[in-house]
Coordinates of C-alpha atoms and ligand atoms in Angstrom, one line a residue:
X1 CA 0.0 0.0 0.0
X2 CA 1.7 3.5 -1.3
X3 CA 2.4 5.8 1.6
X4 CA 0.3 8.9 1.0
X5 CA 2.8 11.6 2.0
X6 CA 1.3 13.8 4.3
X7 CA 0.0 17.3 3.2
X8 CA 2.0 20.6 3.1
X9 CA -0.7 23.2 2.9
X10 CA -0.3 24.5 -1.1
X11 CA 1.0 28.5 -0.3
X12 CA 3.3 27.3 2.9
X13 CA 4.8 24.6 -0.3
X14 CA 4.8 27.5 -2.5
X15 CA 6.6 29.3 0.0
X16 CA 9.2 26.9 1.1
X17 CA 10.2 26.8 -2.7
X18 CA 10.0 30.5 -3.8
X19 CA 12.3 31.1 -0.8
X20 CA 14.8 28.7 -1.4
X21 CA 15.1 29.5 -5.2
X22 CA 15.9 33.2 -4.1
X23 CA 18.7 32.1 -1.7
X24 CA 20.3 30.3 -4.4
X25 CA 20.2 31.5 -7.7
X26 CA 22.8 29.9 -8.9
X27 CA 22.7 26.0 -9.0
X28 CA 25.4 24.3 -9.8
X29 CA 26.4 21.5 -12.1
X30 CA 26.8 19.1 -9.8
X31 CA 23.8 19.5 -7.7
X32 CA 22.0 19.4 -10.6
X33 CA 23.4 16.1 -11.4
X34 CA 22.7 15.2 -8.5
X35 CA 18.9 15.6 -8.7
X36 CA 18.4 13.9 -11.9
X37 CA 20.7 10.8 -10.6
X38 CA 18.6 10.5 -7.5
X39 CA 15.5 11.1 -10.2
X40 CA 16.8 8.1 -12.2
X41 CA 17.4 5.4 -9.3
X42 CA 14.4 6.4 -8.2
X43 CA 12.8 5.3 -11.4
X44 CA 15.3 2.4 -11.7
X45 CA 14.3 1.3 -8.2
X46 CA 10.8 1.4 -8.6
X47 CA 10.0 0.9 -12.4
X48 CA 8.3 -2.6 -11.1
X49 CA 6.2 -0.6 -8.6
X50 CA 5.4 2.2 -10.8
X51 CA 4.4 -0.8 -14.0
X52 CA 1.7 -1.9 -11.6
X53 CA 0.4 1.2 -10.5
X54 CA -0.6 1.9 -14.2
X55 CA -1.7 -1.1 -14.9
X56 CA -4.4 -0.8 -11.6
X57 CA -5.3 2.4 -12.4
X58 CA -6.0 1.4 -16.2
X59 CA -7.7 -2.0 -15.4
X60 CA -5.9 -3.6 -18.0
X61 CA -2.7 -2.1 -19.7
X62 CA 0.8 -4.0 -20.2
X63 CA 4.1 -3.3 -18.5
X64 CA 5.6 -3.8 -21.6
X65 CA 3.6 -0.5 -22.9
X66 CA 4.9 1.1 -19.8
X67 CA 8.5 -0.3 -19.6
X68 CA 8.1 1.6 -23.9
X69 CA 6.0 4.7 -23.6
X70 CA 6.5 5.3 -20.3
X71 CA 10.0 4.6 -18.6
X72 CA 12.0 4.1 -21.8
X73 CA 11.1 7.4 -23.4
X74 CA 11.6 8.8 -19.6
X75 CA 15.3 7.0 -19.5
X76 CA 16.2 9.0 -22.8
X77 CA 15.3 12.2 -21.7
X78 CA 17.0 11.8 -18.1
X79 CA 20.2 10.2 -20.0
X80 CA 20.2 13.2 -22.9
X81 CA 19.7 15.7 -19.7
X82 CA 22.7 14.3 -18.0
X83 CA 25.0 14.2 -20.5
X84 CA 24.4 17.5 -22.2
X85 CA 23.9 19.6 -19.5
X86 CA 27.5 21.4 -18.9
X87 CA 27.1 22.3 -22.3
X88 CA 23.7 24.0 -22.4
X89 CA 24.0 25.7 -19.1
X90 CA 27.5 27.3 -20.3
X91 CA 27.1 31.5 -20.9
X92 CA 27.0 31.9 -24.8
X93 CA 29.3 34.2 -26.1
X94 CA 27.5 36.6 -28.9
X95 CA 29.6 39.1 -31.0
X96 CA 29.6 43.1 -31.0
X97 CA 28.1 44.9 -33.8
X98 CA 30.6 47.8 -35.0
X99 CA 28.5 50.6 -33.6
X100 CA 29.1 49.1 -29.9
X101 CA 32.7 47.7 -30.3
X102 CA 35.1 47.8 -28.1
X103 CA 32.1 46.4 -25.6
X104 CA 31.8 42.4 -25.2
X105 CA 28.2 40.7 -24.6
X106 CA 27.2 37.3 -23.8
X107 CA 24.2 35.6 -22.4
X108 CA 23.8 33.9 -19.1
X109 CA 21.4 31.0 -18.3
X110 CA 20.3 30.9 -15.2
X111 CA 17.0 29.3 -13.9
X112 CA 13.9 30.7 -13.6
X113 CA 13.5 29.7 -9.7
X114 CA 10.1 27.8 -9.2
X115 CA 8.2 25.6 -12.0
X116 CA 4.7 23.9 -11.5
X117 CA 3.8 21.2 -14.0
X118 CA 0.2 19.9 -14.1
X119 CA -0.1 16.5 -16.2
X120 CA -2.1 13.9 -17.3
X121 CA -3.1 10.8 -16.7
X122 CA -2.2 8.8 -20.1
X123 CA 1.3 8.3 -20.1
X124 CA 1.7 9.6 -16.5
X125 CA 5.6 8.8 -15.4
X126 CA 6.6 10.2 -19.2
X127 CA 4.2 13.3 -18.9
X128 CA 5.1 14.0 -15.6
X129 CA 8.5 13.6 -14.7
X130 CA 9.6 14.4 -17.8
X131 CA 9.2 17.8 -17.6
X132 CA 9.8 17.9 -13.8
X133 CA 13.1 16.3 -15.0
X134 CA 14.0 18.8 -17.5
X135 CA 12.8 21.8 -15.1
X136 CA 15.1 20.1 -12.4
X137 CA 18.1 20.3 -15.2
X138 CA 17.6 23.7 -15.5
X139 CA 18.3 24.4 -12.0
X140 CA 15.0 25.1 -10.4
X141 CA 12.5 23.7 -8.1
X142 CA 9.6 21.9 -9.1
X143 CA 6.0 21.5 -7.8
X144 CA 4.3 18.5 -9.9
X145 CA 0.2 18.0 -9.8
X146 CA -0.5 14.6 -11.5
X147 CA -3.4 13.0 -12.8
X148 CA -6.6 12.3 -10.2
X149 CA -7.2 9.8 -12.7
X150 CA -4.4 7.3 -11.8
X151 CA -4.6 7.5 -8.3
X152 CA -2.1 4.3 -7.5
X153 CA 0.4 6.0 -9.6
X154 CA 0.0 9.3 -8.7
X155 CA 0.0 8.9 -4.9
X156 CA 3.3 6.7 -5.2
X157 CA 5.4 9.1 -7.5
X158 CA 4.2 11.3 -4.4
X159 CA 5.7 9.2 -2.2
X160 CA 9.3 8.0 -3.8
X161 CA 9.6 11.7 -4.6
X162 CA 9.1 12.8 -1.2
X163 CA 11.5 10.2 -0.4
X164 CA 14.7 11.7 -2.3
X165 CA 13.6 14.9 -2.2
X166 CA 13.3 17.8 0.1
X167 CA 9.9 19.3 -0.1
X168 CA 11.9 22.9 -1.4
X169 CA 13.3 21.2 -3.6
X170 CA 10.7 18.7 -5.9
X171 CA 7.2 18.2 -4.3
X172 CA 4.3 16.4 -5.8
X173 CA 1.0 17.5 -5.2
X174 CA -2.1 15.3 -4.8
X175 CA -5.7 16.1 -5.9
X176 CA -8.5 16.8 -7.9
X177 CA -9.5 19.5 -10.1
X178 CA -10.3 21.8 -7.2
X179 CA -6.7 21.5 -6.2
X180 CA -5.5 22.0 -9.7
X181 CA -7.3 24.9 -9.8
X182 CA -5.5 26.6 -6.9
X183 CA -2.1 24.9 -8.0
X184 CA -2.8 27.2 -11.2
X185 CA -3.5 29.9 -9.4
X186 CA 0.0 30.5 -7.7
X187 CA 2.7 32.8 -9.2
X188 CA 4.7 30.0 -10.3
X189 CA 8.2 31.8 -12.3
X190 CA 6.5 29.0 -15.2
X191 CA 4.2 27.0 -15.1
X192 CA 4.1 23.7 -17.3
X193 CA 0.7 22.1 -18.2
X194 CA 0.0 18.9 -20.4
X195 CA -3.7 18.2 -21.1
X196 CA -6.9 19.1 -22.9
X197 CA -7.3 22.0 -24.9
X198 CA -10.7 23.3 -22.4
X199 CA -8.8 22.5 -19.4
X200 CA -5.7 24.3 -21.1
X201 CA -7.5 27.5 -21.5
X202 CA -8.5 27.7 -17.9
X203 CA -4.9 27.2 -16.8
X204 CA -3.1 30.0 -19.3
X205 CA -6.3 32.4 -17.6
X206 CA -5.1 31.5 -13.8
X207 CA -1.3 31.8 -15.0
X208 CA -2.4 35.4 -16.7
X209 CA -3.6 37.3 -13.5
X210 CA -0.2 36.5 -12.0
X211 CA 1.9 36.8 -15.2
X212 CA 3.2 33.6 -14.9
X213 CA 4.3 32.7 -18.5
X214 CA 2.9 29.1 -19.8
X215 CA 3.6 25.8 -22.0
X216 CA 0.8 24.3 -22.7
X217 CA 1.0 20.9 -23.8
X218 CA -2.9 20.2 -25.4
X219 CA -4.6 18.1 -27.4
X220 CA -6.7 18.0 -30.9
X221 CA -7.5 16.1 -34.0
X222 CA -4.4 15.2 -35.6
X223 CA -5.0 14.1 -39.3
X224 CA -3.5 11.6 -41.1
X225 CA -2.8 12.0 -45.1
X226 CA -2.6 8.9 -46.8
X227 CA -0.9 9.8 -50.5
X228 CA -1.8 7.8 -53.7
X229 CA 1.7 7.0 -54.1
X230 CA 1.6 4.6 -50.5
X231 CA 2.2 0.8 -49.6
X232 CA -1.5 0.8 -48.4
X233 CA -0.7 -2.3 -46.2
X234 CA 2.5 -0.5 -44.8
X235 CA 0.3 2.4 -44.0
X236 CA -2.4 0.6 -42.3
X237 CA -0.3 -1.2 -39.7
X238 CA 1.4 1.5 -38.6
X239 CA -1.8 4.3 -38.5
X240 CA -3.0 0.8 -36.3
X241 CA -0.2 1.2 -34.2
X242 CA -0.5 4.6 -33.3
X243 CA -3.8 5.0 -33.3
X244 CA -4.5 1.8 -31.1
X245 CA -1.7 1.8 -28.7
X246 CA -2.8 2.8 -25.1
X247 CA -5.8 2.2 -27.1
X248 CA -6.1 5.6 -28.7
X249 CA -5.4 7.9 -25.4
X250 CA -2.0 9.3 -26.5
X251 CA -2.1 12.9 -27.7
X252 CA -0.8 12.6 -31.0
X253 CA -2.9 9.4 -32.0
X254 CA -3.6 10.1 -35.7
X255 CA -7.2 10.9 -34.7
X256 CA -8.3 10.3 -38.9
X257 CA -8.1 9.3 -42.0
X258 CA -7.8 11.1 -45.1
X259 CA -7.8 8.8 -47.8
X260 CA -8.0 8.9 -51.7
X261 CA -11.4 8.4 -52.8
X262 CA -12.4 4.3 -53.7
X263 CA -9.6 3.0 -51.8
X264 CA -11.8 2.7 -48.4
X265 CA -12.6 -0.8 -49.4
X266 CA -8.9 -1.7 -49.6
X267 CA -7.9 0.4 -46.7
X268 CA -10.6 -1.4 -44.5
X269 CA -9.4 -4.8 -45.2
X270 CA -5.8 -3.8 -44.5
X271 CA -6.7 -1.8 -41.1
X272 CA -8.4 -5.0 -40.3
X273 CA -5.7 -7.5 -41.1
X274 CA -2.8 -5.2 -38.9
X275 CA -5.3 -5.8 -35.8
X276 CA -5.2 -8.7 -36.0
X277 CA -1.8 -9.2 -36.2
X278 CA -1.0 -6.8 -33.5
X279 CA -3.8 -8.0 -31.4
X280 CA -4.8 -11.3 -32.3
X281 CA -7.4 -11.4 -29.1
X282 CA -8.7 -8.2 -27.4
X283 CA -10.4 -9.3 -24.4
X284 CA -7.8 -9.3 -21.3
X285 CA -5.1 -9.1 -23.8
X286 CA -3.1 -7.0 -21.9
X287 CA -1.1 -5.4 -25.4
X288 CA -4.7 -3.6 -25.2
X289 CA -4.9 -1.2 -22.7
X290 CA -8.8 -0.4 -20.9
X291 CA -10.2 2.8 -21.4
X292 CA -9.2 4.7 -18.4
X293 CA -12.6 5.6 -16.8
X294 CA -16.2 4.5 -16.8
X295 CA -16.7 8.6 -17.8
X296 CA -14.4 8.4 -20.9
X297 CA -15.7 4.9 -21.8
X298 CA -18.9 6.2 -22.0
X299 CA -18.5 9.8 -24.0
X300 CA -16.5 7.0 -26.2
X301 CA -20.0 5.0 -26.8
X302 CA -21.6 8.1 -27.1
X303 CA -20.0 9.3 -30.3
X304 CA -20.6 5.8 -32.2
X305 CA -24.2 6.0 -31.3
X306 CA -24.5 9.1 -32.8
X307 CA -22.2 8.4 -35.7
X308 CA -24.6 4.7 -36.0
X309 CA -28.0 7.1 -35.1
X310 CA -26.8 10.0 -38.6
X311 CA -25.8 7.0 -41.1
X312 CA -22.3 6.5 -41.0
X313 CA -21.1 3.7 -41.8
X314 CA -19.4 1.6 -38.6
X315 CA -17.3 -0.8 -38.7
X316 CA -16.0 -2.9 -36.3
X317 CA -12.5 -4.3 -36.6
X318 CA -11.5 -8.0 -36.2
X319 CA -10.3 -9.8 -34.2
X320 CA -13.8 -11.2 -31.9
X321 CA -15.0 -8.2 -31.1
X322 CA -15.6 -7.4 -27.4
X323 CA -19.0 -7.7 -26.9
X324 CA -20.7 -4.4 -25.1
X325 CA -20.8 -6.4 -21.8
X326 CA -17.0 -6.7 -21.8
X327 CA -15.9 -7.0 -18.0
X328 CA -13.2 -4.1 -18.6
X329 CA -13.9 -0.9 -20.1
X330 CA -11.5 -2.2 -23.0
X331 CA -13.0 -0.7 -26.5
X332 CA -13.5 -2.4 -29.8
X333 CA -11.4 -0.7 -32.6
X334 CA -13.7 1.0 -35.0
X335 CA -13.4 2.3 -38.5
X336 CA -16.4 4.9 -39.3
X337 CA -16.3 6.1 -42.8
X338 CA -17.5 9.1 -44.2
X339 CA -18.6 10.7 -41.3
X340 CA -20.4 13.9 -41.5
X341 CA -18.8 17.4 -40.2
X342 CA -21.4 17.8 -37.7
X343 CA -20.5 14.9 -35.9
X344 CA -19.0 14.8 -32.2
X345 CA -16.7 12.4 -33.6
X346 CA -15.7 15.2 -36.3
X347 CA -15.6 18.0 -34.2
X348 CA -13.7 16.8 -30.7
X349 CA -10.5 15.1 -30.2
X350 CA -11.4 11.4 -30.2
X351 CA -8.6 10.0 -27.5
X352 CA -10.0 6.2 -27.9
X353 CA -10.1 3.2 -30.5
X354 CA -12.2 5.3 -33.0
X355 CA -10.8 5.9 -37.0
X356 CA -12.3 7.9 -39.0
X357 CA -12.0 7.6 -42.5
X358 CA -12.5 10.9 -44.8
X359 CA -12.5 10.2 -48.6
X360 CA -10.8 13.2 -50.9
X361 CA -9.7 13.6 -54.5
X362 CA -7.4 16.4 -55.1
X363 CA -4.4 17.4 -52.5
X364 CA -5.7 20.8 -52.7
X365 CA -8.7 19.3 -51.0
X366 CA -6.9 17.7 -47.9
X367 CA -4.8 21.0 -47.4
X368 CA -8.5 23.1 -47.0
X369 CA -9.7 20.8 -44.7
X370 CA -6.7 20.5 -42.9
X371 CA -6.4 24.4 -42.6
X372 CA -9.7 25.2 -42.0
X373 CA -9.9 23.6 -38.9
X374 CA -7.8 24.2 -35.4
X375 CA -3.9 23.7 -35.9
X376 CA -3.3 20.2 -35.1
X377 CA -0.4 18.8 -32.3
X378 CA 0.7 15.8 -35.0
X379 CA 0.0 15.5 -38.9
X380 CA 1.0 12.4 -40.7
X381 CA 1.5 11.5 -44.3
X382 CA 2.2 8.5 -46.2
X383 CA 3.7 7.9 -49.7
X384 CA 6.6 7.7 -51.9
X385 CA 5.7 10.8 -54.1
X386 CA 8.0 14.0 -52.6
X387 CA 6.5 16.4 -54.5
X388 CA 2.9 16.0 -53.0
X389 CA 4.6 15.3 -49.8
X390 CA 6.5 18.6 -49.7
X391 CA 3.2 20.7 -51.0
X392 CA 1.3 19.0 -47.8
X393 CA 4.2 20.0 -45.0
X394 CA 4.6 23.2 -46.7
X395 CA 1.0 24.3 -46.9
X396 CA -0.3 23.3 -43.9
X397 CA 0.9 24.1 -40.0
X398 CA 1.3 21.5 -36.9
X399 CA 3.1 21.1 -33.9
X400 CA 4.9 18.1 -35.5
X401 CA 5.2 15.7 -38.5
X402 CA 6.2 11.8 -38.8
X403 CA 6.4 10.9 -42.7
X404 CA 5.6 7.0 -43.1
X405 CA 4.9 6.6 -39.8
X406 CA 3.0 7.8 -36.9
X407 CA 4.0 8.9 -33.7
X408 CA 7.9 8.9 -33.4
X409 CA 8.8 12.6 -34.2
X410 CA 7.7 12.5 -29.8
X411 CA 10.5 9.5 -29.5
X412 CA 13.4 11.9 -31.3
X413 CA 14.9 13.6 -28.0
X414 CA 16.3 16.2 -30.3
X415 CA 13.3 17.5 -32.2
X416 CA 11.7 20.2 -30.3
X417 CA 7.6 18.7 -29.1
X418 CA 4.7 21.1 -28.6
X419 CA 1.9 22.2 -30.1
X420 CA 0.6 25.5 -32.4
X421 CA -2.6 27.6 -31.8
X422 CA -5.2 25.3 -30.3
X423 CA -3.0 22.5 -29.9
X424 CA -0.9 24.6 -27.1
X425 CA 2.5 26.7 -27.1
X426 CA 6.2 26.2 -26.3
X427 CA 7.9 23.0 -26.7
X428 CA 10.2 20.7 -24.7
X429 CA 12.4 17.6 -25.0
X430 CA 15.9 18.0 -25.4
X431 CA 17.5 21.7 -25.3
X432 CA 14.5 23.7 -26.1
X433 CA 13.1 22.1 -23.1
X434 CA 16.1 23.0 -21.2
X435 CA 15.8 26.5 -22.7
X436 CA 11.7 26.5 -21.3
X437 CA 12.9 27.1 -18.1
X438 CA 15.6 29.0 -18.3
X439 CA 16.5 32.6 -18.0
X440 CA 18.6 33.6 -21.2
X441 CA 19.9 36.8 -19.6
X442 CA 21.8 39.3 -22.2
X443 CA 24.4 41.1 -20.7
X444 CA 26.6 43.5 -21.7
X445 CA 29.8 44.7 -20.6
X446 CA 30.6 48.1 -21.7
X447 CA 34.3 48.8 -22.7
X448 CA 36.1 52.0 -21.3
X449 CA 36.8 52.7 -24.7
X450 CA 32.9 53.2 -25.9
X451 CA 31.9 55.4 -28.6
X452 CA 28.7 55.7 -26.7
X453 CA 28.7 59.4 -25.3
X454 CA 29.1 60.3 -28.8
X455 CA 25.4 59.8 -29.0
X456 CA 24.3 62.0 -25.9
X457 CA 22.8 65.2 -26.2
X458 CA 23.2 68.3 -26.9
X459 CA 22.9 66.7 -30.4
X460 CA 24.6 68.6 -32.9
X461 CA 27.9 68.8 -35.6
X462 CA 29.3 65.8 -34.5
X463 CA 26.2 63.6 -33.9
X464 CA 25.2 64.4 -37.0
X465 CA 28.8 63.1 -38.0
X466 CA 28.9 59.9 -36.1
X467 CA 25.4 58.9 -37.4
X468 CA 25.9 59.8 -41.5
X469 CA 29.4 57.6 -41.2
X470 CA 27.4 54.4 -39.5
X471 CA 24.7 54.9 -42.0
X472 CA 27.5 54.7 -44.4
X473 CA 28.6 51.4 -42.5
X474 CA 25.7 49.3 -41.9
Ligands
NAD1 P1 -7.3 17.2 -18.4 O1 -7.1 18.6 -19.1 O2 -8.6 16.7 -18.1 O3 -6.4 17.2 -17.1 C1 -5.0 17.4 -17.1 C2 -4.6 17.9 -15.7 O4 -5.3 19.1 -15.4 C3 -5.0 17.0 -14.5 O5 -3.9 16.9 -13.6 C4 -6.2 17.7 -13.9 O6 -6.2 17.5 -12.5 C5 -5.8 19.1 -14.1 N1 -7.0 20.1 -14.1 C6 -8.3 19.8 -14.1 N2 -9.0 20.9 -14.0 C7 -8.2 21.9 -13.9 C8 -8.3 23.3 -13.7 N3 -9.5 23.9 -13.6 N4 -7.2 24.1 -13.6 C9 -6.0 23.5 -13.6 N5 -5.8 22.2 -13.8 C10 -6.8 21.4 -13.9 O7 -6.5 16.2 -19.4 P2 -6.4 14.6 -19.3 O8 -7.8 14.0 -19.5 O9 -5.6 14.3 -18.1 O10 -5.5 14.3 -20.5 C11 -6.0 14.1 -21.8 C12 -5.8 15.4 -22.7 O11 -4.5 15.8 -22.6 C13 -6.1 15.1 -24.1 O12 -6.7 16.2 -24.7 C14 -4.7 14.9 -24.7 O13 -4.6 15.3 -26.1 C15 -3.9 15.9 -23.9 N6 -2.5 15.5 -23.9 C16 -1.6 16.3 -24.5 C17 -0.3 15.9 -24.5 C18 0.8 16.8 -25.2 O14 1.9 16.5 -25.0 N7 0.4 17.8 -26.0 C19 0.1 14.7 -23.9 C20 -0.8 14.0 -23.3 C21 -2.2 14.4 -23.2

């Protein structure tokens, strides 16, 4: 049974961490070190513990998804963070421009002194102490508010963390959304949110009144492009794999199709065949992780009833089917073709098993659609034909892109991850993430040499002079 830690009231937390991150400004390397080595063996330690805690809170979900989306992906970022670190917290050096030569400049990075991250509940040790660990990099303290929704895990990061921690240094903060809502509401120096867009919008308002600059991490529909030019069957397995792993609750799930028009029959019996290879059962098989609450499960249902109730066409993917009596809240896959715009299942971000499939003839028609709706967090394309492949990427804006595949642009430690517009702002993962939360200070150190009093008033003869020669020289 996970030791609930007990509770620091929220401000006297707050407090305890503003404080210290004002006494020390300047952290160095090797305390820094220090806190992401004691952040690694305590996932090391624990990465059994932390398996099962997911898999209770989900009902059914595999360790193996874990030990891959979860602690893998976390391992990366912590190993990348380590080793990079003297480098990217080093001063920069930038040159002079003529006009203030003989004076030298550089930037310092210094940390931003106290972060709060609010996260979710679908990957919850990537999406969580991820950012926590890149915040921690960059020298400053971290409050973290996980998930309600995965209460085992949750209340045992709480726990380890408060076990190799001191509370002024990295905290974890337990609750509901009542407790998020006052979490947001404190004059964090950043503060780092991962979830829905609504939710999102809510947090960026709290963070406003105190001017406490934001990343938010959100949500959306991200599209998927299939080209004429494709390997349909290469395609279909690995929009399957994307779309189906953690059974569609990961944030840049290709959330549909858009495919060229009479290739739905071919598409449907390819989609079919890669679920069955991936999942050859559904029922218990563990590869196929429950939908995470009886609430989500049901808004799920919802949107195929209404898509079945207006016409669309429904289909359910092999293998046996889970019946609707299914003793988990694990989902059939479903393919739903030609849905109409006024849909649910058009219009909000699907996060389940649900594909679907949007016919089009001309590129020109996929790039409309594409850009007449919110910016998405993920687009993906397949084919073999550049050209149409470069007129996509270049006509249309999202956080991020996978060609031939879906999903790993997130898995590339050195690509910059966020989203654009409605999708969120600000990225992380490698150095831009170290850069999130960090101060890049300019300073410059004037020379005694300076030219710059030739630019005080009274203005006259030889202000006049100084200015027509620079105009000469830049
Ligand atoms: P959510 O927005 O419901 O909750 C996220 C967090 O916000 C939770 O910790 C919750 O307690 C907290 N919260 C709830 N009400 C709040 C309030 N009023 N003020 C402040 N915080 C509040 O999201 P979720 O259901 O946990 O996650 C699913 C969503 O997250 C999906 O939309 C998904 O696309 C998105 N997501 C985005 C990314 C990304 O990297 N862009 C990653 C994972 C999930």
């Amino acid at each position: 049974m996970t030791q609930i830690p007990p509770t620091i009231p929220l401000q006297a937390l707050f407090d305890a961490q503003f404080n210290a991150s004002r006494a020390q400004i300047d952290v160095p390397l090797a305390l820094r070190r220090d806190r992401l080595g004691r952040l690694r063996s305590l996932i090391e330690t624990h990465a059994g513990a932390l398996s099962e805690a997911i898999e209770s809170d989900f009902g059914v979900r595999s360790r193996q998804l874990t030990e891959a989306a979860d602690l893998f992906v976390l391992r990366a970022a912590i190993g990348q963070l380590q080793k990079e670190l003297p480098r990217w917290m080093k001063t920069r050096r930038v040159a002079t421009p003529i006009y203030l030569l003989p004076a030298s400049a550089h930037i310092q990075r210094q940390p931003l002194g106290v972060v709060g991250v609010i996260g979710p509940w679908n990957y919850p040790l990537q999406l969580n102490l991820g950012p926590a660990a890149t915040a921690l990099a960059a020298g400053n303290r971290v409050m973290l508010k996980p998930s309600e929704l995965t209460p085992h895990t949750s209340a045992l990061m709480a726990s380890l963390v408060q076990q190799s921690f001191a509370a002024e240094e990295f905290s974890v903060v337990l609750g509901g959304a009542d407790v998020a809502q006052a979490f947001s509401a404190l004059p964090f120096d950043h503060l780092f949110f991962t979830g829905s867009t609504s939710v999102g919008r809510l947090v960026a308002a709290a963070a406003a009144a105190n001017l406490t600059p934001t990343t938010l991490e959100l949500g959306g529909k991200s599209p998927c492009v299939v080209d004429a030019s494709c390997d349909l069957n290469d395609a279909a397995i690995k929009i399957a794999h994307g779309k189906l792993l953690n059974a569609g609750q990961t944030c840049i799930a290709p959330d549909y199709v858009l495919l060229p028009r009479g290739q739905e029959a071919a598409f449907e019996q390819a989609y079919t065949a890669a679920v069955a290879k991936l999942f050859p059962t559904l029922a218990g098989n563990p590869d196929y992780a429950a939908i995470v609450s009886d609430r989500h499960h049901a808004r799920l249902v919802a949107l195929l009833d209404e898509a079945n109730e207006k016409g669309a066409r429904v289909v359910d993917v092999a293998p046996p089917a889970l019946g609707s009596s299914a003793p988990t809240r694990q989902m059939n896959p479903t393919l739903v073709f030609n849905p109409a715009p006024d849909l649910r299942l058009m219009k909000e971000e699907l996060f389940g098993p649900i594909l679907p499939v949007l016919p089009y003839d001309t590129i020109d028609e996929t790039i409309a659609f594409i850009n007449a709706r919110p910016r998405p967090l993920a687009l993906y394309w397949f084919g073999a034909d550049t050209s149409a492949r470069d007129r996509l990427l270049g006509s249309t804006v999202s956080g991020g892109v996978t060609v031939n595949d879906t999903l790993m642009h997130v898995a590339h430690e050195g690509l910059p991850f966020g989203g654009v517009g409605e999708s969120g702002w600000g990225s992380y993962h490698g150095e831009s993430g170290f850069l999130r939360f960090t101060q890049q200070k300019p300073v410059l150190v004037q020379s005694r040499w300076a030219m710059g009093k030739l630019f005080y008033p009274p203005y006259g003869a030889a202000f006049d002079r100084v200015m027509g020669l620079l105009r000469r020289w830049l």
